């Protein structure tokens, strides 16, 4: 049966804005006798209404999905195993609303800069639940961390340990530290998001970590609690984590046997992969983390070592699927050779991941969501960079100027990596809860963009 499209025009009183928009924008299809709405809905909300209300590009996040995932990590980790805790990697997505959710869900926070700490402090995030990371912390950052009383610093080098000790001493405090260890494993992910291989800029190799343990023993203002590793990001299974855990457990056993040093905390980083496209098939989070905990527990039991408290630091897994980005289609260019570019009003500034890592995404033509795909196109970002292509070769219904595209799975490392290249403003963030959208972060204005110019 052919599909007939019925357009609704409305005389609805404009003071009922949402009803007005709903009816004004509503294009419905009658297909095989069933009336179907053609607009893509995200967590119960018609995204064309969001685009109309807040403009594009627009980040749309689901608070319900973030909370659900935070709870799932807690359920399969800190609620199932004793002395375990999950810290959210704030580099993946950080806003005031995100911090409110984390506080409500009782998660810890991993920060890597004074800026991330600044917002946590603004929101009164419990300092003892903050871990301060970073391979090149400035004195200003260490001072800010000490000033707020963060739960621990994850130290990346000998000289940083010495610096933290001196600065803590000057303030009359003793601060908890972990030593970041480079386990020397290949995480089989994009090399820019692989961090655990030998020679990485992050952490200390196990042999140097032994010296760092001895060094900490001579210092009065740092209390060494244990070790941290992070092998990489967007990992499809826990094999690299298990290998790294093996390296760390050997170190922990050696230090206990040879030096009498008891490891209290083992922080196993983040990296739990998500499904961006059909090609991705990530291991379930419960199996992923359960396997890691099991390996530590078995080893400690077999070797007569007290099992350390365990920490994981998921970022992407919590927020990636909870977000989409909406774009308006601009020019559609069909080249004689067959290539078709569907240009949109965003790109590299709001999502540099395709250009940086060759990251792949799925998308839908949001105002024609029920139409079958008719052509293979590339979704082109608007920046003056040939690499600014959001998606290469995706099948879509015919796209025209003014149509709306939703790129899926953009909740992680999009808003947090946004930039002002070509002087494009950072898009707004809308948060959906219980089917109701609200503005969470306003769109950056040009005045704000240039406010530091003298
Ligand atoms: N812990 C540490 C110490 C990390 O360095 C990271 C990520 C995480 C936890 C969280 O990893 P996740 O669970 O999100 O994979 N910009 C890149 C990702 C960089 C990840 C850096 N570190 C991207 O867009 O793919």
CSV table of C-alpha atoms and ligand atoms in Angstrom, one decimal:
chain,number,residue,atom,x,y,z
A,1,UNK,CA,0.0,0.0,0.0
A,2,UNK,CA,1.3,3.5,-0.8
A,3,UNK,CA,1.7,5.9,2.1
A,4,UNK,CA,-0.4,9.0,2.0
A,5,UNK,CA,0.9,12.0,3.9
A,6,UNK,CA,-1.6,14.2,5.7
A,7,UNK,CA,-0.4,17.6,6.8
A,8,UNK,CA,-2.1,19.3,9.7
A,9,UNK,CA,-2.6,23.0,9.8
A,10,UNK,CA,-3.7,24.6,13.0
A,11,UNK,CA,-5.5,27.5,14.4
A,12,UNK,CA,-4.4,26.5,17.9
A,13,UNK,CA,-4.1,29.4,20.3
A,14,UNK,CA,-0.4,30.3,20.4
A,15,UNK,CA,-0.3,30.6,24.2
A,16,UNK,CA,-0.3,26.8,24.5
A,17,UNK,CA,3.2,26.6,22.9
A,18,UNK,CA,3.8,22.9,23.2
A,19,UNK,CA,0.4,21.9,21.8
A,20,UNK,CA,0.8,24.5,19.1
A,21,UNK,CA,4.2,23.1,18.1
A,22,UNK,CA,3.0,19.5,18.3
A,23,UNK,CA,0.1,20.1,15.9
A,24,UNK,CA,1.9,22.6,13.7
A,25,UNK,CA,4.8,20.3,13.1
A,26,UNK,CA,2.9,17.1,13.1
A,27,UNK,CA,3.2,15.3,9.8
A,28,UNK,CA,1.6,12.0,9.9
A,29,UNK,CA,1.6,9.0,7.6
A,30,UNK,CA,-1.3,6.7,7.0
A,31,UNK,CA,0.3,3.5,6.0
A,32,UNK,CA,-1.7,0.2,5.7
A,33,UNK,CA,-4.5,1.9,7.6
A,34,UNK,CA,-2.2,2.8,10.6
A,35,UNK,CA,-1.6,6.4,11.5
A,36,UNK,CA,2.1,6.8,12.3
A,37,UNK,CA,4.0,9.9,13.3
A,38,UNK,CA,7.0,10.4,11.1
A,39,UNK,CA,9.1,12.4,13.5
A,40,UNK,CA,11.9,10.7,15.5
A,41,UNK,CA,11.2,10.6,19.2
A,42,UNK,CA,14.0,10.5,21.8
A,43,UNK,CA,13.0,9.3,25.3
A,44,UNK,CA,9.4,10.2,24.5
A,45,UNK,CA,10.0,13.6,23.0
A,46,UNK,CA,9.5,14.6,19.4
A,47,UNK,CA,12.9,16.0,18.5
A,48,UNK,CA,11.5,18.3,15.8
A,49,UNK,CA,9.8,20.2,18.6
A,50,UNK,CA,13.1,20.5,20.4
A,51,UNK,CA,14.8,21.9,17.3
A,52,UNK,CA,12.0,24.4,16.9
A,53,UNK,CA,12.2,25.5,20.5
A,54,UNK,CA,15.9,25.5,21.2
A,55,UNK,CA,17.5,25.7,17.7
A,56,UNK,CA,20.2,23.6,16.2
A,57,UNK,CA,22.8,22.2,16.6
A,58,UNK,CA,21.5,20.9,19.8
A,59,UNK,CA,22.7,18.3,22.3
A,60,UNK,CA,19.8,16.3,23.8
A,61,UNK,CA,20.5,14.2,26.8
A,62,UNK,CA,18.2,11.8,28.7
A,63,UNK,CA,18.5,12.1,32.5
A,64,UNK,CA,16.5,8.9,32.9
A,65,UNK,CA,19.0,7.0,30.8
A,66,UNK,CA,22.0,8.5,32.6
A,67,UNK,CA,20.5,7.6,36.0
A,68,UNK,CA,19.6,4.1,34.8
A,69,UNK,CA,23.2,3.4,33.6
A,70,UNK,CA,24.7,4.9,36.8
A,71,UNK,CA,22.5,2.5,38.8
A,72,UNK,CA,23.4,-0.4,36.6
A,73,UNK,CA,27.1,0.2,37.2
A,74,UNK,CA,26.5,0.4,40.9
A,75,UNK,CA,24.3,-2.7,40.9
A,76,UNK,CA,26.8,-4.8,39.0
A,77,UNK,CA,29.8,-3.4,40.9
A,78,UNK,CA,29.6,-1.6,44.2
A,79,UNK,CA,26.4,-3.3,45.3
A,80,UNK,CA,27.5,-6.8,44.3
A,81,UNK,CA,31.0,-6.7,45.7
A,82,UNK,CA,32.2,-5.4,49.0
A,83,UNK,CA,34.5,-2.4,49.1
A,84,UNK,CA,34.0,-1.3,45.5
A,85,UNK,CA,33.1,2.1,44.1
A,86,UNK,CA,32.4,3.7,40.8
A,87,UNK,CA,33.7,7.2,39.9
A,88,UNK,CA,32.3,8.9,36.8
A,89,UNK,CA,35.0,10.2,34.4
A,90,UNK,CA,33.8,13.8,34.1
A,91,UNK,CA,35.9,14.4,31.0
A,92,UNK,CA,33.2,12.5,29.1
A,93,UNK,CA,30.4,14.9,29.9
A,94,UNK,CA,30.3,17.5,32.6
A,95,UNK,CA,27.5,20.0,33.4
A,96,UNK,CA,25.8,21.1,36.6
A,97,UNK,CA,22.9,18.8,35.8
A,98,UNK,CA,25.3,15.9,35.4
A,99,UNK,CA,26.8,16.6,38.8
A,100,UNK,CA,23.3,16.8,40.3
A,101,UNK,CA,22.6,13.4,38.9
A,102,UNK,CA,25.9,11.9,40.2
A,103,UNK,CA,25.3,13.3,43.6
A,104,UNK,CA,21.8,11.8,43.7
A,105,UNK,CA,23.1,8.4,42.4
A,106,UNK,CA,25.9,8.4,45.0
A,107,UNK,CA,28.7,8.1,42.4
A,108,UNK,CA,32.3,9.4,42.8
A,109,UNK,CA,34.0,11.8,40.3
A,110,UNK,CA,37.2,11.7,38.4
A,111,UNK,CA,38.5,15.1,37.5
A,112,UNK,CA,41.6,16.0,35.5
A,113,UNK,CA,41.7,19.7,35.7
A,114,UNK,CA,41.0,22.7,37.9
A,115,UNK,CA,38.1,23.5,35.5
A,116,UNK,CA,36.4,20.2,36.2
A,117,UNK,CA,37.1,20.6,39.9
A,118,UNK,CA,35.8,24.1,39.8
A,119,UNK,CA,32.3,23.0,38.7
A,120,UNK,CA,32.3,20.1,41.1
A,121,UNK,CA,33.1,22.6,43.9
A,122,UNK,CA,30.3,25.0,42.7
A,123,UNK,CA,27.9,22.1,43.1
A,124,UNK,CA,29.3,21.1,46.5
A,125,UNK,CA,30.3,17.7,45.2
A,126,UNK,CA,31.5,15.7,48.2
A,127,UNK,CA,35.3,16.2,48.1
A,128,UNK,CA,36.1,12.8,49.6
A,129,UNK,CA,34.4,11.3,46.5
A,130,UNK,CA,36.7,13.1,44.0
A,131,UNK,CA,39.9,11.6,42.5
A,132,UNK,CA,42.3,14.1,40.9
A,133,UNK,CA,44.0,12.6,37.8
A,134,UNK,CA,46.2,14.0,35.1
A,135,UNK,CA,49.7,13.4,33.7
A,136,UNK,CA,50.8,17.0,34.1
A,137,UNK,CA,49.0,18.6,37.0
A,138,UNK,CA,50.0,22.2,37.5
A,139,UNK,CA,50.8,23.7,40.9
A,140,UNK,CA,47.5,25.6,40.7
A,141,UNK,CA,45.6,22.4,40.2
A,142,UNK,CA,47.3,20.6,43.0
A,143,UNK,CA,46.6,23.6,45.3
A,144,UNK,CA,42.9,23.6,44.2
A,145,UNK,CA,42.6,19.9,44.9
A,146,UNK,CA,44.3,20.2,48.3
A,147,UNK,CA,42.2,23.3,49.1
A,148,UNK,CA,39.0,21.4,48.4
A,149,UNK,CA,40.2,18.3,50.2
A,150,UNK,CA,39.8,15.8,47.4
A,151,UNK,CA,39.8,12.2,48.4
A,152,UNK,CA,42.9,11.3,46.5
A,153,UNK,CA,45.4,12.3,43.9
A,154,UNK,CA,46.4,9.8,41.2
A,155,UNK,CA,50.1,10.5,40.7
A,156,UNK,CA,51.7,10.1,37.4
A,157,UNK,CA,55.4,10.7,38.1
A,158,UNK,CA,58.0,10.8,40.8
A,159,UNK,CA,58.4,14.6,40.7
A,160,UNK,CA,54.6,15.0,41.0
A,161,UNK,CA,54.6,12.9,44.2
A,162,UNK,CA,57.4,15.1,45.6
A,163,UNK,CA,55.4,18.2,44.6
A,164,UNK,CA,52.2,17.0,46.2
A,165,UNK,CA,54.0,16.1,49.4
A,166,UNK,CA,55.6,19.5,49.6
A,167,UNK,CA,52.4,21.4,48.9
A,168,UNK,CA,50.4,19.2,51.3
A,169,UNK,CA,53.1,19.8,54.0
A,170,UNK,CA,52.9,23.6,53.4
A,171,UNK,CA,49.2,23.4,54.2
A,172,UNK,CA,49.6,21.1,57.2
A,173,UNK,CA,47.7,18.2,55.6
A,174,UNK,CA,48.5,14.6,54.6
A,175,UNK,CA,46.7,13.6,51.4
A,176,UNK,CA,45.9,10.2,50.0
A,177,UNK,CA,47.6,9.2,46.7
A,178,UNK,CA,47.6,6.3,44.2
A,179,UNK,CA,50.4,5.6,41.8
A,180,UNK,CA,49.3,5.3,38.2
A,181,UNK,CA,51.0,2.2,36.7
A,182,UNK,CA,51.5,1.6,32.9
A,183,UNK,CA,50.8,-2.1,32.7
A,184,UNK,CA,52.3,-2.4,29.2
A,185,UNK,CA,49.3,-3.9,27.5
A,186,UNK,CA,47.9,-3.2,24.1
A,187,UNK,CA,44.2,-2.3,24.3
A,188,UNK,CA,43.4,-2.8,20.6
A,189,UNK,CA,41.6,0.4,20.2
A,190,UNK,CA,42.4,3.7,18.3
A,191,UNK,CA,46.0,4.5,19.2
A,192,UNK,CA,44.9,8.0,20.4
A,193,UNK,CA,42.7,6.5,23.1
A,194,UNK,CA,45.0,3.7,24.1
A,195,UNK,CA,46.9,4.5,27.3
A,196,UNK,CA,48.3,1.4,28.9
A,197,UNK,CA,51.0,0.4,26.4
A,198,UNK,CA,54.7,0.5,27.4
A,199,UNK,CA,56.2,3.9,26.6
A,200,UNK,CA,52.8,5.7,27.1
A,201,UNK,CA,52.9,9.2,28.5
A,202,UNK,CA,50.6,8.1,31.3
A,203,UNK,CA,51.9,6.5,34.5
A,204,UNK,CA,55.0,4.7,35.6
A,205,UNK,CA,56.2,1.2,34.5
A,206,UNK,CA,55.9,-1.4,37.2
A,207,UNK,CA,59.6,-1.4,38.0
A,208,UNK,CA,59.6,2.4,38.5
A,209,UNK,CA,56.4,2.1,40.5
A,210,UNK,CA,58.3,0.0,43.0
A,211,UNK,CA,60.7,2.9,43.5
A,212,UNK,CA,57.8,5.3,43.8
A,213,UNK,CA,56.4,3.1,46.6
A,214,UNK,CA,59.7,3.3,48.5
A,215,UNK,CA,59.8,7.1,47.9
A,216,UNK,CA,56.3,7.5,49.3
A,217,UNK,CA,57.5,5.7,52.4
A,218,UNK,CA,59.9,8.5,53.1
A,219,UNK,CA,57.3,11.3,52.8
A,220,UNK,CA,55.2,12.7,55.7
A,221,UNK,CA,52.5,14.4,53.8
A,222,UNK,CA,51.3,11.7,51.3
A,223,UNK,CA,49.6,8.5,52.3
A,224,UNK,CA,50.0,5.9,49.5
A,225,UNK,CA,46.8,3.8,49.3
A,226,UNK,CA,47.5,1.8,46.2
A,227,UNK,CA,47.5,1.8,42.4
A,228,UNK,CA,45.7,2.9,39.3
A,229,UNK,CA,45.7,1.8,35.7
A,230,UNK,CA,43.6,2.8,32.7
A,231,UNK,CA,44.3,0.8,29.6
A,232,UNK,CA,42.3,2.7,27.1
A,233,UNK,CA,38.8,3.7,26.0
A,234,UNK,CA,36.0,2.2,23.9
A,235,UNK,CA,37.1,-1.4,24.5
A,236,UNK,CA,34.8,-4.1,23.3
A,237,UNK,CA,35.8,-6.7,26.0
A,238,UNK,CA,37.7,-7.0,29.2
A,239,UNK,CA,40.8,-8.9,27.8
A,240,UNK,CA,43.1,-5.9,28.1
A,241,UNK,CA,41.8,-5.1,31.6
A,242,UNK,CA,42.4,-8.7,32.7
A,243,UNK,CA,45.9,-8.6,31.3
A,244,UNK,CA,46.6,-5.3,33.1
A,245,UNK,CA,45.1,-6.7,36.4
A,246,UNK,CA,47.5,-9.6,36.1
A,247,UNK,CA,50.5,-7.1,35.9
A,248,UNK,CA,49.2,-5.1,38.8
A,249,UNK,CA,48.5,-8.2,41.0
A,250,UNK,CA,52.1,-9.4,40.4
A,251,UNK,CA,53.3,-6.0,41.6
A,252,UNK,CA,50.9,-6.0,44.6
A,253,UNK,CA,52.1,-9.4,45.6
A,254,UNK,CA,55.8,-8.6,45.2
A,255,UNK,CA,55.4,-5.4,47.2
A,256,UNK,CA,53.6,-7.3,50.0
A,257,UNK,CA,56.1,-10.1,50.1
A,258,UNK,CA,59.3,-8.1,49.6
A,259,UNK,CA,58.4,-4.7,51.2
A,260,UNK,CA,55.5,-5.6,53.5
A,261,UNK,CA,53.4,-2.9,51.6
A,262,UNK,CA,49.7,-3.6,51.7
A,263,UNK,CA,47.7,-2.3,48.8
A,264,UNK,CA,44.4,-0.8,50.0
A,265,UNK,CA,42.9,0.5,46.7
A,266,UNK,CA,43.2,-0.8,43.1
A,267,UNK,CA,41.6,1.6,40.6
A,268,UNK,CA,41.0,-0.2,37.3
A,269,UNK,CA,40.0,2.9,35.2
A,270,UNK,CA,37.3,3.1,32.7
A,271,UNK,CA,37.1,2.1,29.0
A,272,UNK,CA,33.9,0.1,28.8
A,273,UNK,CA,32.8,0.2,25.2
A,274,UNK,CA,29.5,1.1,23.7
A,275,UNK,CA,27.7,0.4,20.4
A,276,UNK,CA,28.1,3.3,18.0
A,277,UNK,CA,27.2,1.3,14.9
A,278,UNK,CA,26.3,-2.2,14.0
A,279,UNK,CA,30.0,-3.1,13.8
A,280,UNK,CA,30.4,-2.6,17.6
A,281,UNK,CA,29.5,-5.5,19.8
A,282,UNK,CA,30.5,-4.7,23.4
A,283,UNK,CA,30.6,-7.2,26.2
A,284,UNK,CA,27.8,-6.6,28.7
A,285,UNK,CA,28.9,-4.4,31.6
A,286,UNK,CA,28.1,-7.0,34.3
A,287,UNK,CA,30.3,-9.6,32.6
A,288,UNK,CA,33.0,-7.0,31.8
A,289,UNK,CA,33.3,-5.8,35.4
A,290,UNK,CA,32.4,-9.2,37.0
A,291,UNK,CA,35.4,-10.8,35.2
A,292,UNK,CA,37.7,-8.1,36.5
A,293,UNK,CA,36.6,-8.5,40.1
A,294,UNK,CA,36.7,-12.3,39.9
A,295,UNK,CA,40.3,-12.2,38.7
A,296,UNK,CA,41.3,-10.0,41.6
A,297,UNK,CA,39.4,-12.0,44.2
A,298,UNK,CA,40.8,-15.4,43.0
A,299,UNK,CA,44.4,-14.1,42.9
A,300,UNK,CA,44.2,-12.6,46.4
A,301,UNK,CA,42.6,-15.7,47.9
A,302,UNK,CA,45.2,-18.0,46.2
A,303,UNK,CA,48.1,-15.8,47.4
A,304,UNK,CA,46.9,-15.0,50.9
A,305,UNK,CA,46.6,-11.2,50.2
A,306,UNK,CA,43.7,-9.1,51.5
A,307,UNK,CA,41.7,-8.0,48.5
A,308,UNK,CA,42.1,-4.2,48.0
A,309,UNK,CA,39.1,-2.0,47.6
A,310,UNK,CA,38.3,-1.8,43.9
A,311,UNK,CA,37.4,1.3,41.8
A,312,UNK,CA,36.1,1.7,38.2
A,313,UNK,CA,35.9,4.9,36.3
A,314,UNK,CA,33.3,4.7,33.6
A,315,UNK,CA,32.7,7.7,31.4
A,316,UNK,CA,31.5,6.8,27.9
A,317,UNK,CA,29.4,3.9,29.1
A,318,UNK,CA,27.2,6.1,31.4
A,319,UNK,CA,26.5,8.9,29.0
A,320,UNK,CA,27.1,7.9,25.3
A,321,UNK,CA,23.8,6.3,24.5
A,322,UNK,CA,22.0,8.9,26.7
A,323,UNK,CA,22.7,11.6,24.1
A,324,UNK,CA,21.9,12.6,20.5
A,325,UNK,CA,22.8,15.8,18.5
A,326,UNK,CA,20.3,17.5,16.3
A,327,UNK,CA,21.4,19.4,13.1
A,328,UNK,CA,19.5,21.2,10.4
A,329,UNK,CA,20.3,20.3,6.9
A,330,UNK,CA,21.7,23.1,4.8
A,331,UNK,CA,22.9,22.5,1.3
A,332,UNK,CA,22.6,19.1,-0.3
A,333,UNK,CA,25.1,18.6,-3.0
A,334,UNK,CA,24.9,15.8,-5.5
A,335,UNK,CA,28.2,15.5,-7.4
A,336,UNK,CA,28.4,14.1,-11.0
A,337,UNK,CA,30.6,11.3,-9.8
A,338,UNK,CA,27.9,10.0,-7.5
A,339,UNK,CA,28.9,11.4,-4.1
A,340,UNK,CA,26.2,13.2,-2.2
A,341,UNK,CA,27.0,15.6,0.7
A,342,UNK,CA,24.3,16.5,3.1
A,343,UNK,CA,25.6,19.7,4.8
A,344,UNK,CA,24.6,20.4,8.3
A,345,UNK,CA,24.8,23.4,10.6
A,346,UNK,CA,27.4,21.9,13.0
A,347,UNK,CA,30.2,19.3,12.8
A,348,UNK,CA,33.8,19.5,14.0
A,349,UNK,CA,33.1,22.2,16.7
A,350,UNK,CA,30.4,20.2,18.4
A,351,UNK,CA,31.8,16.7,17.6
A,352,UNK,CA,35.5,16.5,16.7
A,353,UNK,CA,35.6,12.7,17.2
A,354,UNK,CA,35.2,11.6,13.5
A,355,UNK,CA,38.0,13.9,12.5
A,356,UNK,CA,40.2,12.9,15.4
A,357,UNK,CA,39.7,9.2,15.7
A,358,UNK,CA,37.7,8.2,12.6
A,359,UNK,CA,34.8,7.7,14.9
A,360,UNK,CA,31.6,6.4,13.3
A,361,UNK,CA,28.0,7.1,14.1
A,362,UNK,CA,24.5,6.3,13.1
A,363,UNK,CA,21.9,9.0,12.2
A,364,UNK,CA,18.3,9.4,11.3
A,365,UNK,CA,16.5,11.9,9.2
A,366,UNK,CA,14.5,12.9,12.2
A,367,UNK,CA,11.5,14.6,10.4
A,368,UNK,CA,11.2,11.7,7.9
A,369,UNK,CA,12.0,8.9,10.3
A,370,UNK,CA,9.5,6.5,8.8
A,371,UNK,CA,10.6,6.9,5.3
A,372,UNK,CA,12.8,4.2,3.8
A,373,UNK,CA,16.4,5.1,2.8
A,374,UNK,CA,16.8,5.9,-0.8
A,375,UNK,CA,20.4,7.0,-1.2
A,376,UNK,CA,23.8,6.8,0.4
A,377,UNK,CA,25.2,10.2,1.5
A,378,UNK,CA,27.9,11.7,3.6
A,379,UNK,CA,26.8,14.1,6.4
A,380,UNK,CA,29.2,17.0,6.0
A,381,UNK,CA,30.1,19.3,8.9
A,382,UNK,CA,30.3,23.1,8.2
A,383,UNK,CA,33.9,23.7,9.0
A,384,UNK,CA,36.6,24.6,6.6
A,385,UNK,CA,38.3,21.2,7.0
A,386,UNK,CA,38.0,18.3,4.6
A,387,UNK,CA,38.1,16.0,7.6
A,388,UNK,CA,34.9,17.5,9.0
A,389,UNK,CA,32.6,14.8,7.8
A,390,UNK,CA,30.3,13.6,10.6
A,391,UNK,CA,29.3,10.4,8.8
A,392,UNK,CA,30.7,8.8,5.7
A,393,UNK,CA,28.3,6.8,3.6
A,394,UNK,CA,25.1,6.5,5.4
A,395,UNK,CA,21.8,5.4,3.9
A,396,UNK,CA,19.0,8.0,4.3
A,397,UNK,CA,15.7,9.0,2.9
A,398,UNK,CA,16.0,12.0,0.5
A,399,UNK,CA,17.3,14.9,2.6
A,400,UNK,CA,16.4,18.5,1.7
A,401,UNK,CA,17.4,21.9,3.1
A,402,UNK,CA,15.6,22.4,6.4
A,403,UNK,CA,15.3,18.8,7.3
A,404,UNK,CA,16.5,17.6,10.7
A,405,UNK,CA,19.2,15.1,11.3
A,406,UNK,CA,19.7,13.3,14.6
A,407,UNK,CA,23.2,11.8,15.1
A,408,UNK,CA,22.9,9.1,17.7
A,409,UNK,CA,25.1,8.1,20.6
A,410,UNK,CA,26.8,11.5,21.0
A,411,UNK,CA,26.4,11.8,24.8
A,412,UNK,CA,30.1,11.2,25.6
A,413,UNK,CA,33.1,13.3,24.5
A,414,UNK,CA,30.9,15.6,22.3
A,415,UNK,CA,29.8,18.4,24.5
A,416,UNK,CA,32.9,18.0,26.6
A,417,UNK,CA,35.2,18.2,23.5
A,418,UNK,CA,33.3,21.0,21.8
A,419,UNK,CA,35.3,24.0,20.6
A,420,UNK,CA,34.8,27.3,18.8
A,421,UNK,CA,36.7,26.5,15.6
A,422,UNK,CA,35.5,28.8,12.8
A,423,UNK,CA,34.0,30.7,15.8
A,424,UNK,CA,30.9,28.5,16.0
A,425,UNK,CA,29.2,28.8,19.4
A,426,UNK,CA,28.9,25.7,21.7
A,427,UNK,CA,25.4,24.4,21.2
A,428,UNK,CA,22.8,24.2,24.0
A,429,UNK,CA,22.1,21.1,26.0
A,430,UNK,CA,18.5,20.0,26.6
A,431,UNK,CA,17.9,17.4,29.3
A,432,UNK,CA,14.8,15.1,29.1
A,433,UNK,CA,13.4,13.7,32.3
A,434,UNK,CA,10.1,11.7,32.5
A,435,UNK,CA,9.3,12.7,28.9
A,436,UNK,CA,9.7,16.5,29.7
A,437,UNK,CA,12.6,18.5,28.2
A,438,UNK,CA,14.2,21.4,29.9
A,439,UNK,CA,17.1,23.7,29.0
A,440,UNK,CA,20.2,22.4,30.9
A,441,UNK,CA,23.0,24.5,29.3
A,442,UNK,CA,22.2,27.6,27.2
A,443,UNK,CA,23.8,28.1,23.8
A,444,UNK,CA,27.0,30.1,24.0
A,445,UNK,CA,26.5,33.7,22.7
A,446,UNK,CA,28.9,35.5,20.5
A,447,UNK,CA,29.4,38.0,23.4
A,448,UNK,CA,30.5,35.1,25.6
A,449,UNK,CA,32.7,33.7,22.9
A,450,UNK,CA,34.6,37.0,22.6
A,451,UNK,CA,34.3,38.2,26.2
A,452,UNK,CA,38.0,37.7,27.0
A,453,UNK,CA,39.1,39.8,24.1
A,454,UNK,CA,40.6,43.1,25.2
B,1,LIG,N1,39.8,7.0,33.8
B,1,LIG,C1,40.9,7.6,33.2
B,1,LIG,C2,42.1,7.7,33.9
B,1,LIG,C3,40.8,8.0,31.9
B,1,LIG,O1,41.8,8.6,31.3
B,1,LIG,C4,39.6,7.8,31.2
B,1,LIG,C5,39.4,8.3,29.8
B,1,LIG,C6,38.5,7.3,31.8
B,1,LIG,C7,38.6,6.8,33.1
B,1,LIG,C8,37.1,7.1,31.2
B,1,LIG,O2,37.2,6.3,30.0
B,1,LIG,P1,35.8,5.8,29.3
B,1,LIG,O3,35.1,4.9,30.3
B,1,LIG,O4,35.1,7.0,29.0
B,1,LIG,O5,36.3,5.1,28.1
B,1,LIG,N2,38.2,11.7,23.8
B,1,LIG,C9,38.3,10.2,23.6
B,1,LIG,C10,38.3,9.4,24.8
B,1,LIG,C11,39.4,9.8,25.7
B,1,LIG,C12,39.4,9.0,27.0
B,1,LIG,C13,40.4,9.5,27.9
B,1,LIG,N3,40.4,8.9,29.2
B,1,LIG,C14,37.1,9.8,22.7
B,1,LIG,O6,36.3,10.7,22.4
B,1,LIG,O7,36.9,8.7,22.3
